[in-house]
Amino acid sequence: MNTSSLPRIAVLATGGTIAGQAGDASKTAGYKAGVVGVDKLLDAVPALGSVARIHAEQIASIDSKDMSAALWTTLSRRVAALLAQDDIDGVVVTHGTDTLEETAYLLHLTVKSAKPVVLTAAMRPSTALSADGPLNLLNAVTVAASKDAAGQGVLVAFNNQIHSARDVTKTSTYAVDAFRSPETGALGFVQDGRVEFQRTVVRPHTVASEFDVPAGQWPMVEIVASYADVSRVVVDALVAAGVKGIVVAGTGNGSMHATLTQALVDAMKHGVVVVRASRVGAGHVMRNGAANDDALGSVSAGTLNPYKARVLLMLALTSGVKDLQRVFDMY
Ligand code: SIN
């Protein structure tokens, strides 16, 4: 086979269970994430050689629960730099499942390229019987090598499905089909080398996004949940610590306990931005729905979950956006 005409895909490894190792092949929990290097991950999938020419880089070797904003900056810049090269046709990022949706949305809003960017991961360590990582990696490279994936924003290829970075979320602690896009469904599927999209992403992303990673420090934005008998201790401590924004993981449709609401009103008097999201996991939070945002001065997160709302708020504060509801309605 003449492979010189195959697309050239950069695979950037960051760690995760896909690079996890257990002492026993029957173990799918109690392993160490992020220890197997990118070359070994690629060696486990010989079929990659007939899909793409691979350029591999080890960006990090972490359990994604420990993802940092500094690593987001490094990753976003490296993905953008590679995609700016004429000899790179797409990028795949291997990642842990735990914060994959946050990193994916961050890249969706900051990488200014129409070339495909695809994240993938695994629920079982690389040493497990029936490890899911090798097929997920093959599928991710197959999607990244597909012309149909261009211009779709950052994608997540997992368990034969293709999801948009904006909509996808982890919905299971152990199941192999751990990712869903609750409000919208998957964009399409990848099966036995066939990539098929059934819908496109309508909200702006990548080349149409107004955001970039900060040149220096990221603004401090934290998430606070509302629940029965919640106190104001956390909000008051965050204000004292200099927080710039608080995303509320509200009950139901973004409602907030009266005690928390009073603490947040006081926080806003100190210039803190408050965004209402929901802890429910599906559905949207409507402006002036469960709370009067006009009167309170808060912003509603729409269909973004609290973790993605935090990503957007950090980027918007970095860009000095004044009309925050606009960006939550738009992105
Ligand atoms: C991680 O997120 O790095 C560990 C868990 C996983 O990848 O499934």
mmCIF file of C-alpha atoms and ligand atoms in Angstrom:
data_model
loop_
_atom_site.group_PDB
_atom_site.id
_atom_site.type_symbol
_atom_site.label_atom_id
_atom_site.label_comp_id
_atom_site.label_asym_id
_atom_site.label_seq_id
_atom_site.Cartn_x
_atom_site.Cartn_y
_atom_site.Cartn_z
ATOM 1 C CA MET A 1 0.000 0.000 0.000
ATOM 2 C CA ASN A 2 1.287 3.468 -0.902
ATOM 3 C CA THR A 3 0.882 5.342 2.383
ATOM 4 C CA SER A 4 2.480 8.637 1.267
ATOM 5 C CA SER A 5 -0.898 10.021 0.186
ATOM 6 C CA LEU A 6 -2.572 9.293 3.536
ATOM 7 C CA PRO A 7 -3.520 12.287 5.704
ATOM 8 C CA ARG A 8 -0.927 13.247 8.325
ATOM 9 C CA ILE A 9 -2.481 13.311 11.784
ATOM 10 C CA ALA A 10 -0.784 14.545 14.964
ATOM 11 C CA VAL A 11 -1.616 12.479 18.047
ATOM 12 C CA LEU A 12 -1.068 14.434 21.253
ATOM 13 C CA ALA A 13 -1.155 12.308 24.397
ATOM 14 C CA THR A 14 -2.027 13.789 27.782
ATOM 15 C CA GLY A 15 -2.560 10.645 29.913
ATOM 16 C CA GLY A 16 -5.834 9.218 31.229
ATOM 17 C CA THR A 17 -7.162 5.701 31.510
ATOM 18 C CA ILE A 18 -6.448 5.145 27.822
ATOM 19 C CA ALA A 19 -2.814 5.237 28.991
ATOM 20 C CA GLY A 20 -3.616 3.446 32.252
ATOM 21 C CA GLN A 21 -1.920 0.347 33.573
ATOM 22 C CA ALA A 22 -3.135 -2.255 36.071
ATOM 23 C CA GLY A 23 -1.188 -5.173 37.574
ATOM 24 C CA ASP A 24 -3.894 -7.603 36.499
ATOM 25 C CA ALA A 25 -5.726 -7.783 33.152
ATOM 26 C CA SER A 26 -9.032 -8.453 34.913
ATOM 27 C CA LYS A 27 -8.852 -5.074 36.717
ATOM 28 C CA THR A 28 -10.900 -2.211 35.283
ATOM 29 C CA ALA A 29 -10.729 -0.111 38.465
ATOM 30 C CA GLY A 30 -7.856 0.502 40.878
ATOM 31 C CA TYR A 31 -5.279 1.102 38.120
ATOM 32 C CA LYS A 32 -2.902 4.021 37.551
ATOM 33 C CA ALA A 33 -3.953 6.442 34.812
ATOM 34 C CA GLY A 34 -1.537 8.189 32.454
ATOM 35 C CA VAL A 35 1.511 5.940 32.636
ATOM 36 C CA VAL A 36 1.727 4.351 29.159
ATOM 37 C CA GLY A 37 3.550 6.506 26.594
ATOM 38 C CA VAL A 38 2.097 7.593 23.267
ATOM 39 C CA ASP A 39 4.386 5.314 21.217
ATOM 40 C CA LYS A 40 3.095 2.249 23.058
ATOM 41 C CA LEU A 41 -0.510 3.394 22.607
ATOM 42 C CA LEU A 42 0.077 3.691 18.873
ATOM 43 C CA ASP A 43 1.933 0.349 18.669
ATOM 44 C CA ALA A 44 -1.185 -1.343 20.064
ATOM 45 C CA VAL A 45 -3.155 -0.248 16.972
ATOM 46 C CA PRO A 46 -1.335 -1.474 13.830
ATOM 47 C CA ALA A 47 -4.413 -0.640 11.711
ATOM 48 C CA LEU A 48 -3.574 3.066 12.148
ATOM 49 C CA GLY A 49 -0.926 2.608 9.452
ATOM 50 C CA SER A 50 -3.568 2.229 6.756
ATOM 51 C CA VAL A 51 -5.602 5.254 7.945
ATOM 52 C CA ALA A 52 -3.012 7.990 8.449
ATOM 53 C CA ARG A 53 0.623 8.916 8.773
ATOM 54 C CA ILE A 54 1.066 9.668 12.469
ATOM 55 C CA HIS A 55 3.118 12.361 14.144
ATOM 56 C CA ALA A 56 3.120 11.651 17.915
ATOM 57 C CA GLU A 57 3.817 13.932 20.879
ATOM 58 C CA GLN A 58 3.582 13.335 24.614
ATOM 59 C CA ILE A 59 2.181 16.595 26.011
ATOM 60 C CA ALA A 60 1.540 15.330 29.540
ATOM 61 C CA SER A 61 1.059 12.092 31.485
ATOM 62 C CA ILE A 62 -1.675 12.904 33.954
ATOM 63 C CA ASP A 63 -4.907 11.621 35.394
ATOM 64 C CA SER A 64 -7.258 14.211 33.927
ATOM 65 C CA LYS A 65 -8.784 14.931 37.343
ATOM 66 C CA ASP A 66 -5.551 16.924 37.782
ATOM 67 C CA MET A 67 -5.926 18.960 34.570
ATOM 68 C CA SER A 68 -4.732 22.533 35.054
ATOM 69 C CA ALA A 69 -5.380 25.812 33.290
ATOM 70 C CA ALA A 70 -1.636 26.064 32.573
ATOM 71 C CA LEU A 71 -1.768 22.735 30.708
ATOM 72 C CA TRP A 72 -4.858 23.950 28.819
ATOM 73 C CA THR A 73 -2.813 26.917 27.608
ATOM 74 C CA THR A 74 0.036 24.638 26.483
ATOM 75 C CA LEU A 75 -2.325 22.213 24.770
ATOM 76 C CA SER A 76 -4.408 24.846 22.983
ATOM 77 C CA ARG A 77 -1.266 26.568 21.654
ATOM 78 C CA ARG A 78 0.335 23.300 20.548
ATOM 79 C CA VAL A 79 -2.808 22.141 18.729
ATOM 80 C CA ALA A 80 -3.068 25.515 16.982
ATOM 81 C CA ALA A 81 0.621 25.497 16.008
ATOM 82 C CA LEU A 82 0.413 21.994 14.535
ATOM 83 C CA LEU A 83 -2.746 22.792 12.581
ATOM 84 C CA ALA A 84 -1.048 25.867 11.144
ATOM 85 C CA GLN A 85 1.497 23.548 9.486
ATOM 86 C CA ASP A 86 0.734 22.573 5.875
ATOM 87 C CA ASP A 87 1.914 19.010 6.536
ATOM 88 C CA ILE A 88 -0.601 18.357 9.350
ATOM 89 C CA ASP A 89 -4.196 17.531 8.349
ATOM 90 C CA GLY A 90 -5.751 17.033 11.753
ATOM 91 C CA VAL A 91 -5.081 16.496 15.457
ATOM 92 C CA VAL A 92 -6.155 13.773 17.883
ATOM 93 C CA VAL A 93 -5.819 14.366 21.615
ATOM 94 C CA THR A 94 -5.845 11.365 23.948
ATOM 95 C CA HIS A 95 -7.189 12.402 27.351
ATOM 96 C CA GLY A 96 -8.704 11.094 30.560
ATOM 97 C CA THR A 97 -12.477 10.835 30.537
ATOM 98 C CA ASP A 98 -12.986 12.763 33.781
ATOM 99 C CA THR A 99 -12.387 16.292 32.472
ATOM 100 C CA LEU A 100 -12.424 15.518 28.746
ATOM 101 C CA GLU A 101 -15.577 17.572 28.177
ATOM 102 C CA GLU A 102 -13.949 20.672 29.698
ATOM 103 C CA THR A 103 -10.758 20.399 27.632
ATOM 104 C CA ALA A 104 -12.765 19.650 24.489
ATOM 105 C CA TYR A 105 -14.935 22.762 24.939
ATOM 106 C CA LEU A 106 -11.859 24.873 25.747
ATOM 107 C CA LEU A 107 -10.218 23.799 22.461
ATOM 108 C CA HIS A 108 -13.533 24.263 20.601
ATOM 109 C CA LEU A 109 -13.484 27.942 21.646
ATOM 110 C CA THR A 110 -9.769 28.717 21.297
ATOM 111 C CA VAL A 111 -8.210 26.771 18.402
ATOM 112 C CA LYS A 112 -8.502 28.900 15.262
ATOM 113 C CA SER A 113 -8.495 26.235 12.575
ATOM 114 C CA ALA A 114 -11.098 24.440 10.476
ATOM 115 C CA LYS A 115 -8.970 21.283 10.362
ATOM 116 C CA PRO A 116 -10.353 18.398 12.423
ATOM 117 C CA VAL A 117 -9.523 18.166 16.133
ATOM 118 C CA VAL A 118 -10.755 14.991 17.813
ATOM 119 C CA LEU A 119 -10.470 13.985 21.455
ATOM 120 C CA THR A 120 -10.690 10.408 22.605
ATOM 121 C CA ALA A 121 -10.226 8.421 25.783
ATOM 122 C CA ALA A 122 -11.037 5.075 27.352
ATOM 123 C CA MET A 123 -12.962 3.726 30.296
ATOM 124 C CA ARG A 124 -10.728 0.670 30.717
ATOM 125 C CA PRO A 125 -6.943 0.785 31.194
ATOM 126 C CA SER A 126 -4.710 -0.298 28.338
ATOM 127 C CA THR A 127 -3.855 -3.534 30.179
ATOM 128 C CA ALA A 128 -7.493 -4.638 30.616
ATOM 129 C CA LEU A 129 -9.196 -7.528 28.882
ATOM 130 C CA SER A 130 -11.434 -5.845 26.290
ATOM 131 C CA ALA A 131 -9.676 -2.497 26.652
ATOM 132 C CA ASP A 132 -11.676 0.121 24.752
ATOM 133 C CA GLY A 133 -8.760 2.494 24.122
ATOM 134 C CA PRO A 134 -7.286 0.947 20.947
ATOM 135 C CA LEU A 135 -10.554 1.049 18.974
ATOM 136 C CA ASN A 136 -11.391 4.519 20.300
ATOM 137 C CA LEU A 137 -7.944 5.711 19.152
ATOM 138 C CA LEU A 138 -8.340 4.132 15.718
ATOM 139 C CA ASN A 139 -11.785 5.707 15.379
ATOM 140 C CA ALA A 140 -10.542 9.126 16.519
ATOM 141 C CA VAL A 141 -7.736 9.081 13.929
ATOM 142 C CA THR A 142 -10.226 7.899 11.294
ATOM 143 C CA VAL A 143 -12.491 10.874 12.099
ATOM 144 C CA ALA A 144 -9.557 13.308 12.136
ATOM 145 C CA ALA A 145 -8.467 11.982 8.728
ATOM 146 C CA SER A 146 -11.960 12.464 7.288
ATOM 147 C CA LYS A 147 -12.657 15.528 5.122
ATOM 148 C CA ASP A 148 -16.210 15.528 6.524
ATOM 149 C CA ALA A 149 -14.862 16.390 9.984
ATOM 150 C CA ALA A 150 -13.387 19.710 8.806
ATOM 151 C CA GLY A 151 -15.259 22.784 10.032
ATOM 152 C CA GLN A 152 -17.311 20.844 12.594
ATOM 153 C CA GLY A 153 -15.457 22.263 15.580
ATOM 154 C CA VAL A 154 -13.743 20.090 18.132
ATOM 155 C CA LEU A 155 -15.125 16.564 18.222
ATOM 156 C CA VAL A 156 -15.116 13.676 20.657
ATOM 157 C CA ALA A 157 -14.920 10.166 19.197
ATOM 158 C CA PHE A 158 -15.930 7.606 21.781
ATOM 159 C CA ASN A 159 -17.546 4.181 21.635
ATOM 160 C CA ASN A 160 -18.242 4.520 17.882
ATOM 161 C CA GLN A 161 -20.056 7.843 18.323
ATOM 162 C CA ILE A 162 -18.962 11.329 17.282
ATOM 163 C CA HIS A 163 -20.019 14.166 19.596
ATOM 164 C CA SER A 164 -19.592 17.917 19.525
ATOM 165 C CA ALA A 165 -17.275 19.257 22.232
ATOM 166 C CA ARG A 166 -19.979 21.739 23.202
ATOM 167 C CA ASP A 167 -22.668 19.203 23.958
ATOM 168 C CA VAL A 168 -20.908 16.073 25.172
ATOM 169 C CA THR A 169 -20.689 15.085 28.822
ATOM 170 C CA LYS A 170 -19.579 12.060 30.805
ATOM 171 C CA THR A 171 -22.636 10.262 32.143
ATOM 172 C CA SER A 172 -21.339 7.023 33.654
ATOM 173 C CA THR A 173 -18.640 6.166 36.173
ATOM 174 C CA TYR A 174 -17.737 2.773 34.674
ATOM 175 C CA ALA A 175 -19.795 2.003 31.560
ATOM 176 C CA VAL A 176 -17.914 1.787 28.267
ATOM 177 C CA ASP A 177 -20.567 4.014 26.629
ATOM 178 C CA ALA A 178 -19.779 6.759 29.115
ATOM 179 C CA PHE A 179 -20.438 9.826 26.941
ATOM 180 C CA ARG A 180 -23.700 11.415 25.835
ATOM 181 C CA SER A 181 -24.876 14.712 24.390
ATOM 182 C CA PRO A 182 -28.070 14.951 26.455
ATOM 183 C CA GLU A 183 -29.848 17.825 24.685
ATOM 184 C CA THR A 184 -28.760 17.190 21.115
ATOM 185 C CA GLY A 185 -27.562 13.625 20.649
ATOM 186 C CA ALA A 186 -24.394 12.576 18.832
ATOM 187 C CA LEU A 187 -23.304 14.304 15.620
ATOM 188 C CA GLY A 188 -22.732 10.992 13.903
ATOM 189 C CA PHE A 189 -20.846 7.728 14.100
ATOM 190 C CA VAL A 190 -17.610 6.049 13.081
ATOM 191 C CA GLN A 191 -17.778 2.338 12.404
ATOM 192 C CA ASP A 192 -15.293 0.033 10.648
ATOM 193 C CA GLY A 193 -13.589 2.968 8.939
ATOM 194 C CA ARG A 194 -16.812 4.701 7.864
ATOM 195 C CA VAL A 195 -17.397 8.231 9.203
ATOM 196 C CA GLU A 196 -20.933 9.535 8.945
ATOM 197 C CA PHE A 197 -22.256 12.864 10.223
ATOM 198 C CA GLN A 198 -25.994 13.240 10.692
ATOM 199 C CA ARG A 199 -26.075 16.867 11.794
ATOM 200 C CA THR A 200 -23.771 19.877 12.042
ATOM 201 C CA VAL A 201 -22.940 22.281 14.835
ATOM 202 C CA VAL A 202 -24.732 25.630 14.509
ATOM 203 C CA ARG A 203 -23.130 27.680 17.290
ATOM 204 C CA PRO A 204 -19.836 29.481 16.536
ATOM 205 C CA HIS A 205 -16.556 27.767 17.359
ATOM 206 C CA THR A 206 -12.864 27.582 16.364
ATOM 207 C CA VAL A 207 -12.310 30.042 13.453
ATOM 208 C CA ALA A 208 -15.538 31.918 14.317
ATOM 209 C CA SER A 209 -14.816 32.151 18.047
ATOM 210 C CA GLU A 210 -13.778 35.493 19.574
ATOM 211 C CA PHE A 211 -11.794 33.812 22.372
ATOM 212 C CA ASP A 212 -8.201 32.883 23.031
ATOM 213 C CA VAL A 213 -6.355 31.394 25.993
ATOM 214 C CA PRO A 214 -4.978 34.088 28.301
ATOM 215 C CA ALA A 215 -1.439 35.360 27.743
ATOM 216 C CA GLY A 216 -0.814 35.032 31.485
ATOM 217 C CA GLN A 217 -2.883 33.855 34.423
ATOM 218 C CA TRP A 218 -6.429 32.590 34.055
ATOM 219 C CA PRO A 219 -9.138 34.475 35.961
ATOM 220 C CA MET A 220 -10.336 32.772 39.141
ATOM 221 C CA VAL A 221 -13.774 31.283 38.452
ATOM 222 C CA GLU A 222 -15.268 28.698 40.787
ATOM 223 C CA ILE A 223 -18.371 26.503 40.895
ATOM 224 C CA VAL A 224 -20.752 26.541 43.856
ATOM 225 C CA ALA A 225 -23.696 24.159 44.220
ATOM 226 C CA SER A 226 -27.124 24.904 45.630
ATOM 227 C CA TYR A 227 -28.682 22.201 47.823
ATOM 228 C CA ALA A 228 -30.889 21.777 50.884
ATOM 229 C CA ASP A 229 -29.694 23.842 53.845
ATOM 230 C CA VAL A 230 -26.688 25.277 51.961
ATOM 231 C CA SER A 231 -24.755 27.972 53.843
ATOM 232 C CA ARG A 232 -23.079 31.121 52.487
ATOM 233 C CA VAL A 233 -19.660 30.124 53.852
ATOM 234 C CA VAL A 234 -18.186 29.034 50.504
ATOM 235 C CA VAL A 235 -19.353 32.110 48.581
ATOM 236 C CA ASP A 236 -18.065 34.475 51.282
ATOM 237 C CA ALA A 237 -14.697 32.660 51.333
ATOM 238 C CA LEU A 238 -14.421 32.885 47.551
ATOM 239 C CA VAL A 239 -15.137 36.615 47.577
ATOM 240 C CA ALA A 240 -12.467 37.074 50.269
ATOM 241 C CA ALA A 241 -10.052 35.062 48.067
ATOM 242 C CA GLY A 242 -10.632 37.425 45.117
ATOM 243 C CA VAL A 243 -12.830 35.255 42.906
ATOM 244 C CA LYS A 244 -13.833 36.940 39.616
ATOM 245 C CA GLY A 245 -16.737 34.697 38.689
ATOM 246 C CA ILE A 246 -18.986 32.101 40.284
ATOM 247 C CA VAL A 247 -20.941 29.515 38.335
ATOM 248 C CA VAL A 248 -23.859 28.183 40.343
ATOM 249 C CA ALA A 249 -24.750 24.523 39.880
ATOM 250 C CA GLY A 250 -28.339 25.342 40.757
ATOM 251 C CA THR A 251 -31.170 23.014 41.598
ATOM 252 C CA GLY A 252 -33.658 22.148 38.850
ATOM 253 C CA ASN A 253 -33.822 24.880 36.233
ATOM 254 C CA GLY A 254 -31.020 26.863 37.880
ATOM 255 C CA SER A 255 -32.894 27.833 41.027
ATOM 256 C CA MET A 256 -30.871 28.824 44.074
ATOM 257 C CA HIS A 257 -31.502 28.545 47.832
ATOM 258 C CA ALA A 258 -32.483 31.908 49.375
ATOM 259 C CA THR A 259 -29.371 31.855 51.609
ATOM 260 C CA LEU A 260 -27.119 31.287 48.611
ATOM 261 C CA THR A 261 -28.951 33.930 46.582
ATOM 262 C CA GLN A 262 -28.303 36.551 49.283
ATOM 263 C CA ALA A 263 -24.606 35.580 49.427
ATOM 264 C CA LEU A 264 -24.356 35.859 45.625
ATOM 265 C CA VAL A 265 -26.111 39.244 45.565
ATOM 266 C CA ASP A 266 -23.514 40.438 48.093
ATOM 267 C CA ALA A 267 -20.722 38.899 45.954
ATOM 268 C CA MET A 268 -21.973 40.770 42.875
ATOM 269 C CA LYS A 269 -21.686 44.031 44.859
ATOM 270 C CA HIS A 270 -17.934 43.209 44.988
ATOM 271 C CA GLY A 271 -17.840 42.907 41.186
ATOM 272 C CA VAL A 272 -18.096 39.108 41.051
ATOM 273 C CA VAL A 273 -19.938 37.776 37.990
ATOM 274 C CA VAL A 274 -22.574 35.127 38.730
ATOM 275 C CA VAL A 275 -23.728 32.604 36.125
ATOM 276 C CA ARG A 276 -26.649 30.281 36.812
ATOM 277 C CA ALA A 277 -26.333 26.724 35.481
ATOM 278 C CA SER A 278 -27.996 23.522 36.655
ATOM 279 C CA ARG A 279 -26.777 20.474 38.523
ATOM 280 C CA VAL A 280 -29.431 18.313 36.802
ATOM 281 C CA GLY A 281 -27.326 17.160 33.830
ATOM 282 C CA ALA A 282 -29.853 17.844 31.074
ATOM 283 C CA GLY A 283 -32.170 20.646 30.032
ATOM 284 C CA HIS A 284 -31.523 24.375 29.886
ATOM 285 C CA VAL A 285 -31.439 27.284 32.307
ATOM 286 C CA MET A 286 -33.539 30.124 30.943
ATOM 287 C CA ARG A 287 -32.814 33.788 31.579
ATOM 288 C CA ASN A 288 -35.326 35.212 34.077
ATOM 289 C CA GLY A 289 -36.753 31.715 34.532
ATOM 290 C CA ALA A 290 -36.118 30.263 37.988
ATOM 291 C CA ALA A 291 -34.542 33.559 39.114
ATOM 292 C CA ASN A 292 -34.967 37.147 37.969
ATOM 293 C CA ASP A 293 -31.574 37.676 36.315
ATOM 294 C CA ASP A 294 -32.518 41.225 35.274
ATOM 295 C CA ALA A 295 -33.103 42.181 38.921
ATOM 296 C CA LEU A 296 -30.248 40.128 40.394
ATOM 297 C CA GLY A 297 -27.618 40.991 37.779
ATOM 298 C CA SER A 298 -26.862 37.333 37.041
ATOM 299 C CA VAL A 299 -26.403 35.496 33.740
ATOM 300 C CA SER A 300 -28.086 32.257 32.662
ATOM 301 C CA ALA A 301 -25.951 29.443 31.223
ATOM 302 C CA GLY A 302 -28.524 28.026 28.777
ATOM 303 C CA THR A 303 -27.649 24.421 27.928
ATOM 304 C CA LEU A 304 -24.055 24.586 29.190
ATOM 305 C CA ASN A 305 -23.418 22.454 32.247
ATOM 306 C CA PRO A 306 -21.598 24.160 35.167
ATOM 307 C CA TYR A 307 -18.166 22.872 34.087
ATOM 308 C CA LYS A 308 -18.484 24.157 30.531
ATOM 309 C CA ALA A 309 -20.101 27.381 31.732
ATOM 310 C CA ARG A 310 -16.972 27.891 33.833
ATOM 311 C CA VAL A 311 -14.740 27.453 30.760
ATOM 312 C CA LEU A 312 -16.761 30.004 28.770
ATOM 313 C CA LEU A 313 -16.851 32.459 31.666
ATOM 314 C CA MET A 314 -13.066 32.269 32.137
ATOM 315 C CA LEU A 315 -12.507 32.934 28.432
ATOM 316 C CA ALA A 316 -15.071 35.751 28.356
ATOM 317 C CA LEU A 317 -13.506 37.439 31.392
ATOM 318 C CA THR A 318 -10.074 37.045 29.769
ATOM 319 C CA SER A 319 -11.384 38.790 26.631
ATOM 320 C CA GLY A 320 -12.971 41.570 28.681
ATOM 321 C CA VAL A 321 -16.479 40.776 27.417
ATOM 322 C CA LYS A 322 -18.966 43.162 29.021
ATOM 323 C CA ASP A 323 -22.226 41.687 27.752
ATOM 324 C CA LEU A 324 -21.839 38.229 29.242
ATOM 325 C CA GLN A 325 -25.390 37.081 28.512
ATOM 326 C CA ARG A 326 -24.631 37.593 24.812
ATOM 327 C CA VAL A 327 -21.809 35.064 24.840
ATOM 328 C CA PHE A 328 -23.812 32.533 26.849
ATOM 329 C CA ASP A 329 -26.676 32.887 24.370
ATOM 330 C CA MET A 330 -24.284 32.639 21.419
ATOM 331 C CA TYR A 331 -21.680 29.977 22.235
HETATM 332 C C1 SIN B 1 -8.722 10.302 33.869
HETATM 333 O O1 SIN B 1 -9.672 11.054 33.637
HETATM 334 O O2 SIN B 1 -7.549 10.605 33.570
HETATM 335 C C2 SIN B 1 -8.951 9.011 34.552
HETATM 336 C C3 SIN B 1 -10.245 8.390 34.228
HETATM 337 C C4 SIN B 1 -10.406 8.023 32.793
HETATM 338 O O3 SIN B 1 -9.660 8.366 31.905
HETATM 339 O O4 SIN B 1 -11.427 7.305 32.544
#
